[in-house]
PDB file of N, CA and C in Angstrom:
ATOM      1  N   MET N1295      26.713 -16.458 -10.626  1.00  0.00           N
ATOM      2  CA  MET N1295      26.088 -17.649 -10.440  1.00  0.00           C
ATOM      3  C   MET N1295      27.213 -18.673  -9.885  1.00  0.00           C
ATOM      4  N   ALA N1296      26.846 -19.531  -8.908  1.00  0.00           N
ATOM      5  CA  ALA N1296      27.755 -20.420  -8.466  1.00  0.00           C
ATOM      6  C   ALA N1296      28.232 -21.517  -9.457  1.00  0.00           C
ATOM      7  N   LYS N1297      29.395 -21.883  -9.262  1.00  0.00           N
ATOM      8  CA  LYS N1297      30.058 -22.859 -10.326  1.00  0.00           C
ATOM      9  C   LYS N1297      29.125 -24.141 -10.221  1.00  0.00           C
ATOM     10  N   GLY N1298      28.821 -24.585 -11.418  1.00  0.00           N
ATOM     11  CA  GLY N1298      27.992 -25.830 -11.498  1.00  0.00           C
ATOM     12  C   GLY N1298      26.451 -25.662 -11.328  1.00  0.00           C
ATOM     13  N   GLN N1299      26.062 -24.436 -11.074  1.00  0.00           N
ATOM     14  CA  GLN N1299      24.664 -24.135 -10.891  1.00  0.00           C
ATOM     15  C   GLN N1299      23.958 -23.954 -12.218  1.00  0.00           C
ATOM     16  N   LYS N1300      22.753 -24.601 -12.284  1.00  0.00           N
ATOM     17  CA  LYS N1300      22.058 -24.559 -13.551  1.00  0.00           C
ATOM     18  C   LYS N1300      21.028 -23.326 -13.511  1.00  0.00           C
ATOM     19  N   TYR N1301      20.786 -22.867 -14.728  1.00  0.00           N
ATOM     20  CA  TYR N1301      19.872 -21.755 -14.931  1.00  0.00           C
ATOM     21  C   TYR N1301      18.559 -22.339 -15.574  1.00  0.00           C
ATOM     22  N   TYR N1302      17.484 -22.065 -14.964  1.00  0.00           N
ATOM     23  CA  TYR N1302      16.212 -22.446 -15.466  1.00  0.00           C
ATOM     24  C   TYR N1302      15.326 -21.247 -15.795  1.00  0.00           C
ATOM     25  N   THR N1303      14.759 -21.324 -17.032  1.00  0.00           N
ATOM     26  CA  THR N1303      13.884 -20.094 -17.443  1.00  0.00           C
ATOM     27  C   THR N1303      12.667 -20.004 -16.659  1.00  0.00           C
ATOM     28  N   GLU N1304      12.039 -18.983 -16.569  1.00  0.00           N
ATOM     29  CA  GLU N1304      10.823 -18.678 -15.897  1.00  0.00           C
ATOM     30  C   GLU N1304       9.795 -19.613 -16.364  1.00  0.00           C
ATOM     31  N   GLU N1305       9.689 -19.706 -17.705  1.00  0.00           N
ATOM     32  CA  GLU N1305       8.714 -20.593 -18.392  1.00  0.00           C
ATOM     33  C   GLU N1305       8.771 -21.999 -17.914  1.00  0.00           C
ATOM     34  N   PHE N1306      10.067 -22.500 -17.839  1.00  0.00           N
ATOM     35  CA  PHE N1306      10.294 -23.831 -17.379  1.00  0.00           C
ATOM     36  C   PHE N1306       9.816 -24.034 -15.976  1.00  0.00           C
ATOM     37  N   ARG N1307      10.130 -23.009 -15.130  1.00  0.00           N
ATOM     38  CA  ARG N1307       9.794 -23.152 -13.720  1.00  0.00           C
ATOM     39  C   ARG N1307       8.300 -23.204 -13.483  1.00  0.00           C
ATOM     40  N   LYS N1308       7.623 -22.423 -14.291  1.00  0.00           N
ATOM     41  CA  LYS N1308       6.191 -22.350 -14.206  1.00  0.00           C
ATOM     42  C   LYS N1308       5.591 -23.701 -14.742  1.00  0.00           C
ATOM     43  N   THR N1309       6.083 -24.359 -15.658  1.00  0.00           N
ATOM     44  CA  THR N1309       5.700 -25.663 -16.213  1.00  0.00           C
ATOM     45  C   THR N1309       5.882 -26.653 -15.014  1.00  0.00           C
ATOM     46  N   ILE N1310       7.044 -26.680 -14.357  1.00  0.00           N
ATOM     47  CA  ILE N1310       7.228 -27.637 -13.319  1.00  0.00           C
ATOM     48  C   ILE N1310       6.238 -27.392 -12.227  1.00  0.00           C
ATOM     49  N   ILE N1311       6.025 -26.152 -11.856  1.00  0.00           N
ATOM     50  CA  ILE N1311       4.999 -25.896 -10.858  1.00  0.00           C
ATOM     51  C   ILE N1311       3.585 -26.325 -11.266  1.00  0.00           C
ATOM     52  N   GLU N1312       3.242 -26.092 -12.485  1.00  0.00           N
ATOM     53  CA  GLU N1312       1.912 -26.627 -13.077  1.00  0.00           C
ATOM     54  C   GLU N1312       1.809 -28.174 -12.996  1.00  0.00           C
ATOM     55  N   LEU N1313       2.820 -28.828 -13.324  1.00  0.00           N
ATOM     56  CA  LEU N1313       2.871 -30.310 -13.146  1.00  0.00           C
ATOM     57  C   LEU N1313       2.736 -30.797 -11.781  1.00  0.00           C
ATOM     58  N   TYR N1314       3.343 -30.081 -10.840  1.00  0.00           N
ATOM     59  CA  TYR N1314       3.213 -30.393  -9.399  1.00  0.00           C
ATOM     60  C   TYR N1314       1.803 -30.230  -8.958  1.00  0.00           C
ATOM     61  N   ASN N1315       1.273 -29.011  -9.281  1.00  0.00           N
ATOM     62  CA  ASN N1315      -0.011 -28.687  -8.966  1.00  0.00           C
ATOM     63  C   ASN N1315      -1.042 -29.661  -9.496  1.00  0.00           C
ATOM     64  N   SER N1316      -0.732 -30.215 -10.819  1.00  0.00           N
ATOM     65  CA  SER N1316      -1.702 -31.137 -11.366  1.00  0.00           C
ATOM     66  C   SER N1316      -1.635 -32.599 -10.755  1.00  0.00           C
ATOM     67  N   GLY N1317      -0.689 -32.792  -9.789  1.00  0.00           N
ATOM     68  CA  GLY N1317      -0.599 -34.059  -9.197  1.00  0.00           C
ATOM     69  C   GLY N1317       0.716 -34.845  -9.169  1.00  0.00           C
ATOM     70  N   LYS N1318       1.602 -34.359  -9.981  1.00  0.00           N
ATOM     71  CA  LYS N1318       2.938 -35.091  -9.958  1.00  0.00           C
ATOM     72  C   LYS N1318       3.668 -34.852  -8.695  1.00  0.00           C
ATOM     73  N   SER N1319       4.331 -35.917  -8.178  1.00  0.00           N
ATOM     74  CA  SER N1319       4.989 -35.862  -7.006  1.00  0.00           C
ATOM     75  C   SER N1319       6.455 -35.117  -7.177  1.00  0.00           C
ATOM     76  N   LEU N1320       7.050 -34.779  -6.052  1.00  0.00           N
ATOM     77  CA  LEU N1320       8.353 -34.166  -6.157  1.00  0.00           C
ATOM     78  C   LEU N1320       9.338 -35.237  -6.620  1.00  0.00           C
ATOM     79  N   ALA N1321       9.159 -36.489  -6.176  1.00  0.00           N
ATOM     80  CA  ALA N1321       9.988 -37.575  -6.615  1.00  0.00           C
ATOM     81  C   ALA N1321       9.884 -37.859  -8.080  1.00  0.00           C
ATOM     82  N   GLU N1322       8.732 -37.816  -8.637  1.00  0.00           N
ATOM     83  CA  GLU N1322       8.465 -38.004 -10.129  1.00  0.00           C
ATOM     84  C   GLU N1322       9.181 -36.742 -10.884  1.00  0.00           C
ATOM     85  N   LEU N1323       9.007 -35.597 -10.388  1.00  0.00           N
ATOM     86  CA  LEU N1323       9.529 -34.513 -11.156  1.00  0.00           C
ATOM     87  C   LEU N1323      11.166 -34.535 -11.024  1.00  0.00           C
ATOM     88  N   ASN N1324      11.560 -35.022  -9.861  1.00  0.00           N
ATOM     89  CA  ASN N1324      12.989 -35.071  -9.769  1.00  0.00           C
ATOM     90  C   ASN N1324      13.559 -36.113 -10.664  1.00  0.00           C
ATOM     91  N   SER N1325      12.975 -37.230 -10.727  1.00  0.00           N
ATOM     92  CA  SER N1325      13.600 -38.274 -11.595  1.00  0.00           C
ATOM     93  C   SER N1325      13.374 -37.995 -13.095  1.00  0.00           C
ATOM     94  N   GLU N1326      12.275 -37.362 -13.468  1.00  0.00           N
ATOM     95  CA  GLU N1326      11.955 -37.000 -14.819  1.00  0.00           C
ATOM     96  C   GLU N1326      12.865 -35.845 -15.378  1.00  0.00           C
ATOM     97  N   TYR N1327      12.986 -34.846 -14.593  1.00  0.00           N
ATOM     98  CA  TYR N1327      13.697 -33.626 -15.021  1.00  0.00           C
ATOM     99  C   TYR N1327      15.118 -33.455 -14.464  1.00  0.00           C
ATOM    100  N   GLY N1328      15.449 -34.160 -13.424  1.00  0.00           N
ATOM    101  CA  GLY N1328      16.782 -34.006 -12.792  1.00  0.00           C
ATOM    102  C   GLY N1328      16.862 -32.822 -12.042  1.00  0.00           C
ATOM    103  N   ILE N1329      15.769 -32.349 -11.489  1.00  0.00           N
ATOM    104  CA  ILE N1329      15.747 -31.134 -10.567  1.00  0.00           C
ATOM    105  C   ILE N1329      15.763 -31.533  -9.209  1.00  0.00           C
ATOM    106  N   SER N1330      16.495 -30.981  -8.250  1.00  0.00           N
ATOM    107  CA  SER N1330      16.337 -31.481  -6.890  1.00  0.00           C
ATOM    108  C   SER N1330      14.988 -31.129  -6.234  1.00  0.00           C
ATOM    109  N   LYS N1331      14.620 -31.872  -5.294  1.00  0.00           N
ATOM    110  CA  LYS N1331      13.355 -31.651  -4.669  1.00  0.00           C
ATOM    111  C   LYS N1331      13.283 -30.264  -3.939  1.00  0.00           C
ATOM    112  N   SER N1332      14.482 -29.939  -3.441  1.00  0.00           N
ATOM    113  CA  SER N1332      14.491 -28.664  -2.580  1.00  0.00           C
ATOM    114  C   SER N1332      14.308 -27.390  -3.648  1.00  0.00           C
ATOM    115  N   THR N1333      14.922 -27.598  -4.850  1.00  0.00           N
ATOM    116  CA  THR N1333      14.753 -26.531  -5.803  1.00  0.00           C
ATOM    117  C   THR N1333      13.288 -26.380  -6.219  1.00  0.00           C
ATOM    118  N   ILE N1334      12.618 -27.564  -6.458  1.00  0.00           N
ATOM    119  CA  ILE N1334      11.261 -27.460  -6.824  1.00  0.00           C
ATOM    120  C   ILE N1334      10.375 -26.959  -5.708  1.00  0.00           C
ATOM    121  N   ASN N1335      10.666 -27.278  -4.412  1.00  0.00           N
ATOM    122  CA  ASN N1335      10.057 -26.832  -3.338  1.00  0.00           C
ATOM    123  C   ASN N1335      10.172 -25.281  -3.170  1.00  0.00           C
ATOM    124  N   GLY N1336      11.272 -24.767  -3.434  1.00  0.00           N
ATOM    125  CA  GLY N1336      11.514 -23.296  -3.518  1.00  0.00           C
ATOM    126  C   GLY N1336      10.735 -22.559  -4.537  1.00  0.00           C
ATOM    127  N   TRP N1337      10.652 -23.204  -5.703  1.00  0.00           N
ATOM    128  CA  TRP N1337       9.877 -22.608  -6.778  1.00  0.00           C
ATOM    129  C   TRP N1337       8.333 -22.563  -6.359  1.00  0.00           C
ATOM    130  N   ILE N1338       7.895 -23.587  -5.765  1.00  0.00           N
ATOM    131  CA  ILE N1338       6.342 -23.716  -5.379  1.00  0.00           C
ATOM    132  C   ILE N1338       6.155 -22.755  -4.284  1.00  0.00           C
ATOM    133  N   LYS N1339       7.024 -22.618  -3.344  1.00  0.00           N
ATOM    134  CA  LYS N1339       6.906 -21.614  -2.355  1.00  0.00           C
ATOM    135  C   LYS N1339       6.751 -20.188  -2.801  1.00  0.00           C
ATOM    136  N   LYS N1340       7.676 -19.950  -3.717  1.00  0.00           N
ATOM    137  CA  LYS N1340       7.648 -18.552  -4.295  1.00  0.00           C
ATOM    138  C   LYS N1340       6.421 -18.236  -5.131  1.00  0.00           C
ATOM    139  N   ALA N1341       5.855 -19.283  -5.820  1.00  0.00           N
ATOM    140  CA  ALA N1341       4.743 -19.129  -6.583  1.00  0.00           C
ATOM    141  C   ALA N1341       3.378 -19.232  -5.900  1.00  0.00           C
ATOM    142  N   LYS N1342       3.458 -19.606  -4.567  1.00  0.00           N
ATOM    143  CA  LYS N1342       2.187 -19.670  -3.785  1.00  0.00           C
ATOM    144  C   LYS N1342       1.541 -18.372  -3.709  1.00  0.00           C
ATOM    145  N   PRO N1343       0.239 -18.319  -4.037  1.00  0.00           N
ATOM    146  CA  PRO N1343      -0.487 -17.123  -4.043  1.00  0.00           C
ATOM    147  C   PRO N1343      -0.805 -16.557  -2.591  1.00  0.00           C
ATOM    148  N   ILE N1344      -0.722 -15.213  -2.557  1.00  0.00           N
ATOM    149  CA  ILE N1344      -1.111 -14.612  -1.253  1.00  0.00           C
ATOM    150  C   ILE N1344      -2.315 -13.708  -1.564  1.00  0.00           C
ATOM    151  N   THR N1345      -3.356 -13.831  -0.773  1.00  0.00           N
ATOM    152  CA  THR N1345      -4.601 -13.207  -0.868  1.00  0.00           C
ATOM    153  C   THR N1345      -4.431 -11.791  -0.340  1.00  0.00           C
ATOM    154  N   VAL N1346      -4.628 -10.714  -1.154  1.00  0.00           N
ATOM    155  CA  VAL N1346      -4.412  -9.402  -0.700  1.00  0.00           C
ATOM    156  C   VAL N1346      -5.829  -8.889  -0.183  1.00  0.00           C
ATOM    157  N   ASP N1347      -6.777  -9.095  -1.078  1.00  0.00           N
ATOM    158  CA  ASP N1347      -8.263  -8.740  -0.692  1.00  0.00           C
ATOM    159  C   ASP N1347      -9.128  -9.851  -1.474  1.00  0.00           C
ATOM    160  N   LYS N1348     -10.398  -9.666  -1.396  1.00  0.00           N
ATOM    161  CA  LYS N1348     -11.223 -10.643  -1.983  1.00  0.00           C
ATOM    162  C   LYS N1348     -11.047 -10.914  -3.483  1.00  0.00           C
ATOM    163  N   ASP N1349     -10.533  -9.900  -4.126  1.00  0.00           N
ATOM    164  CA  ASP N1349     -10.451 -10.054  -5.701  1.00  0.00           C
ATOM    165  C   ASP N1349      -8.963 -10.152  -6.122  1.00  0.00           C
ATOM    166  N   THR N1350      -7.960 -10.052  -5.198  1.00  0.00           N
ATOM    167  CA  THR N1350      -6.657  -9.931  -5.698  1.00  0.00           C
ATOM    168  C   THR N1350      -5.699 -10.843  -4.969  1.00  0.00           C
ATOM    169  N   THR N1351      -4.954 -11.653  -5.779  1.00  0.00           N
ATOM    170  CA  THR N1351      -3.972 -12.423  -5.117  1.00  0.00           C
ATOM    171  C   THR N1351      -2.549 -12.134  -5.877  1.00  0.00           C
ATOM    172  N   ILE N1352      -1.519 -12.254  -5.185  1.00  0.00           N
ATOM    173  CA  ILE N1352      -0.172 -12.086  -5.655  1.00  0.00           C
ATOM    174  C   ILE N1352       0.688 -13.119  -5.170  1.00  0.00           C
ATOM    175  N   THR N1353       1.878 -13.386  -5.752  1.00  0.00           N
ATOM    176  CA  THR N1353       2.918 -14.364  -5.313  1.00  0.00           C
ATOM    177  C   THR N1353       3.782 -13.699  -4.218  1.00  0.00           C
ATOM    178  N   SER N1354       4.528 -14.498  -3.531  1.00  0.00           N
ATOM    179  CA  SER N1354       5.381 -13.928  -2.531  1.00  0.00           C
ATOM    180  C   SER N1354       6.547 -13.114  -3.237  1.00  0.00           C
ATOM    181  N   VAL N1355       6.916 -13.472  -4.435  1.00  0.00           N
ATOM    182  CA  VAL N1355       7.885 -12.770  -5.152  1.00  0.00           C
ATOM    183  C   VAL N1355       7.401 -11.293  -5.414  1.00  0.00           C
ATOM    184  N   GLU N1356       6.167 -11.341  -5.879  1.00  0.00           N
ATOM    185  CA  GLU N1356       5.531  -9.986  -6.194  1.00  0.00           C
ATOM    186  C   GLU N1356       5.421  -9.143  -4.894  1.00  0.00           C
ATOM    187  N   TYR N1357       5.074  -9.800  -3.857  1.00  0.00           N
ATOM    188  CA  TYR N1357       4.942  -9.167  -2.584  1.00  0.00           C
ATOM    189  C   TYR N1357       6.262  -8.634  -2.136  1.00  0.00           C
ATOM    190  N   GLN N1358       7.296  -9.352  -2.254  1.00  0.00           N
ATOM    191  CA  GLN N1358       8.688  -8.885  -1.830  1.00  0.00           C
ATOM    192  C   GLN N1358       9.035  -7.678  -2.686  1.00  0.00           C
ATOM    193  N   ALA N1359       8.734  -7.755  -3.972  1.00  0.00           N
ATOM    194  CA  ALA N1359       9.062  -6.660  -4.923  1.00  0.00           C
ATOM    195  C   ALA N1359       8.317  -5.432  -4.476  1.00  0.00           C
ATOM    196  N   MET N1360       7.141  -5.565  -4.107  1.00  0.00           N
ATOM    197  CA  MET N1360       6.284  -4.375  -3.696  1.00  0.00           C
ATOM    198  C   MET N1360       6.881  -3.717  -2.365  1.00  0.00           C
ATOM    199  N   LEU N1361       7.245  -4.615  -1.498  1.00  0.00           N
ATOM    200  CA  LEU N1361       7.843  -4.143  -0.219  1.00  0.00           C
ATOM    201  C   LEU N1361       9.142  -3.273  -0.533  1.00  0.00           C
ATOM    202  N   LYS N1362      10.029  -3.694  -1.444  1.00  0.00           N
ATOM    203  CA  LYS N1362      11.278  -3.174  -1.738  1.00  0.00           C
ATOM    204  C   LYS N1362      10.960  -1.825  -2.417  1.00  0.00           C
ATOM    205  N   LYS N1363      10.096  -1.792  -3.422  1.00  0.00           N
ATOM    206  CA  LYS N1363       9.579  -0.547  -4.049  1.00  0.00           C
ATOM    207  C   LYS N1363       9.045   0.469  -3.078  1.00  0.00           C
ATOM    208  N   MET N1364       8.244   0.058  -2.105  1.00  0.00           N
ATOM    209  CA  MET N1364       7.679   0.838  -1.122  1.00  0.00           C
ATOM    210  C   MET N1364       8.837   1.518  -0.266  1.00  0.00           C
ATOM    211  N   ALA N1365       9.696   0.734   0.150  1.00  0.00           N
ATOM    212  CA  ALA N1365      10.859   1.234   0.920  1.00  0.00           C
ATOM    213  C   ALA N1365      11.554   2.350   0.205  1.00  0.00           C
ATOM    214  N   ARG N1366      11.862   2.074  -1.096  1.00  0.00           N
ATOM    215  CA  ARG N1366      12.651   3.049  -1.911  1.00  0.00           C
ATOM    216  C   ARG N1366      11.772   4.315  -2.107  1.00  0.00           C
ATOM    217  N   LEU N1367      10.493   4.135  -2.286  1.00  0.00           N
ATOM    218  CA  LEU N1367       9.654   5.427  -2.389  1.00  0.00           C
ATOM    219  C   LEU N1367       9.609   6.129  -1.137  1.00  0.00           C
ATOM    220  N   GLU N1368       9.542   5.484   0.055  1.00  0.00           N
ATOM    221  CA  GLU N1368       9.580   6.142   1.306  1.00  0.00           C
ATOM    222  C   GLU N1368      10.826   6.947   1.487  1.00  0.00           C
ATOM    223  N   GLU N1369      11.918   6.280   1.045  1.00  0.00           N
ATOM    224  CA  GLU N1369      13.314   6.935   1.139  1.00  0.00           C
ATOM    225  C   GLU N1369      13.324   8.216   0.334  1.00  0.00           C
ATOM    226  N   GLU N1370      12.846   8.092  -0.883  1.00  0.00           N
ATOM    227  CA  GLU N1370      12.759   9.220  -1.795  1.00  0.00           C
ATOM    228  C   GLU N1370      11.880  10.379  -1.251  1.00  0.00           C
ATOM    229  N   ASN N1371      10.791   9.945  -0.630  1.00  0.00           N
ATOM    230  CA  ASN N1371       9.880  10.991  -0.060  1.00  0.00           C
ATOM    231  C   ASN N1371      10.585  11.725   1.093  1.00  0.00           C
ATOM    232  N   GLU N1372      11.418  10.989   1.890  1.00  0.00           N
ATOM    233  CA  GLU N1372      12.064  11.717   2.957  1.00  0.00           C
ATOM    234  C   GLU N1372      13.130  12.606   2.497  1.00  0.00           C
ATOM    235  N   ILE N1373      13.771  12.262   1.420  1.00  0.00           N
ATOM    236  CA  ILE N1373      14.731  13.118   0.784  1.00  0.00           C
ATOM    237  C   ILE N1373      14.210  14.391   0.291  1.00  0.00           C
ATOM    238  N   LEU N1374      12.903  14.244  -0.385  1.00  0.00           N
ATOM    239  CA  LEU N1374      12.203  15.372  -0.944  1.00  0.00           C
ATOM    240  C   LEU N1374      11.727  16.323   0.186  1.00  0.00           C
ATOM    241  N   LYS N1375      11.320  15.687   1.266  1.00  0.00           N
ATOM    242  CA  LYS N1375      10.868  16.582   2.413  1.00  0.00           C
ATOM    243  C   LYS N1375      11.973  17.397   2.920  1.00  0.00           C
ATOM    244  N   LYS N1376      13.211  16.820   3.065  1.00  0.00           N
ATOM    245  CA  LYS N1376      14.368  17.541   3.548  1.00  0.00           C
ATOM    246  C   LYS N1376      14.694  18.632   2.563  1.00  0.00           C
ATOM    247  N   ALA N1377      14.678  18.318   1.185  1.00  0.00           N
ATOM    248  CA  ALA N1377      15.025  19.353   0.180  1.00  0.00           C
ATOM    249  C   ALA N1377      14.007  20.521   0.252  1.00  0.00           C
ATOM    250  N   MET N1378      12.660  20.125   0.456  1.00  0.00           N
ATOM    251  CA  MET N1378      11.672  21.126   0.490  1.00  0.00           C
ATOM    252  C   MET N1378      11.819  22.219   1.685  1.00  0.00           C
ATOM    253  N   ALA N1379      12.360  21.469   2.848  1.00  0.00           N
ATOM    254  CA  ALA N1379      12.569  22.464   3.944  1.00  0.00           C
ATOM    255  C   ALA N1379      13.797  23.245   3.801  1.00  0.00           C
ATOM    256  N   ILE N1380      14.853  22.877   3.126  1.00  0.00           N
ATOM    257  CA  ILE N1380      15.922  23.642   2.820  1.00  0.00           C
ATOM    258  C   ILE N1380      15.519  24.848   1.975  1.00  0.00           C
ATOM    259  N   PHE N1381      14.825  24.567   0.803  1.00  0.00           N
ATOM    260  CA  PHE N1381      14.486  25.503  -0.095  1.00  0.00           C
ATOM    261  C   PHE N1381      13.389  26.521   0.502  1.00  0.00           C
ATOM    262  N   ALA N1382      12.647  26.066   1.482  1.00  0.00           N
ATOM    263  CA  ALA N1382      11.612  27.018   2.140  1.00  0.00           C
ATOM    264  C   ALA N1382      12.304  28.076   2.952  1.00  0.00           C
ATOM    265  N   LYS N1383      13.435  27.797   3.471  1.00  0.00           N
ATOM    266  CA  LYS N1383      14.244  28.642   4.267  1.00  0.00           C
ATOM    267  C   LYS N1383      14.844  29.806   3.555  1.00  0.00           C
ATOM    268  N   LYS N1384      15.169  29.621   2.166  1.00  0.00           N
ATOM    269  CA  LYS N1384      15.717  30.524   1.484  1.00  0.00           C
ATOM    270  C   LYS N1384      14.816  31.615   0.843  1.00  0.00           C
TER     271      LYS N1384
END
């Protein structure tokens, strides 16, 4: 973590996002909690829901995690295909 950077718990971030969504402005949250507006904006952006289908929504953080996992699984699948080809020759 960078020198002088504060760490905020996930629960605290969710509370700030809920306050913002309930009508508090960035300026109010900034003055009340001492968190920069850009930090709050980043939290809000990451928590913004993405509609996957009519019954499912996820956050952009969850979406990025899914993409990362999918890439890892595809890589593992390619490795297994190559191993299977090697063992089939023997």
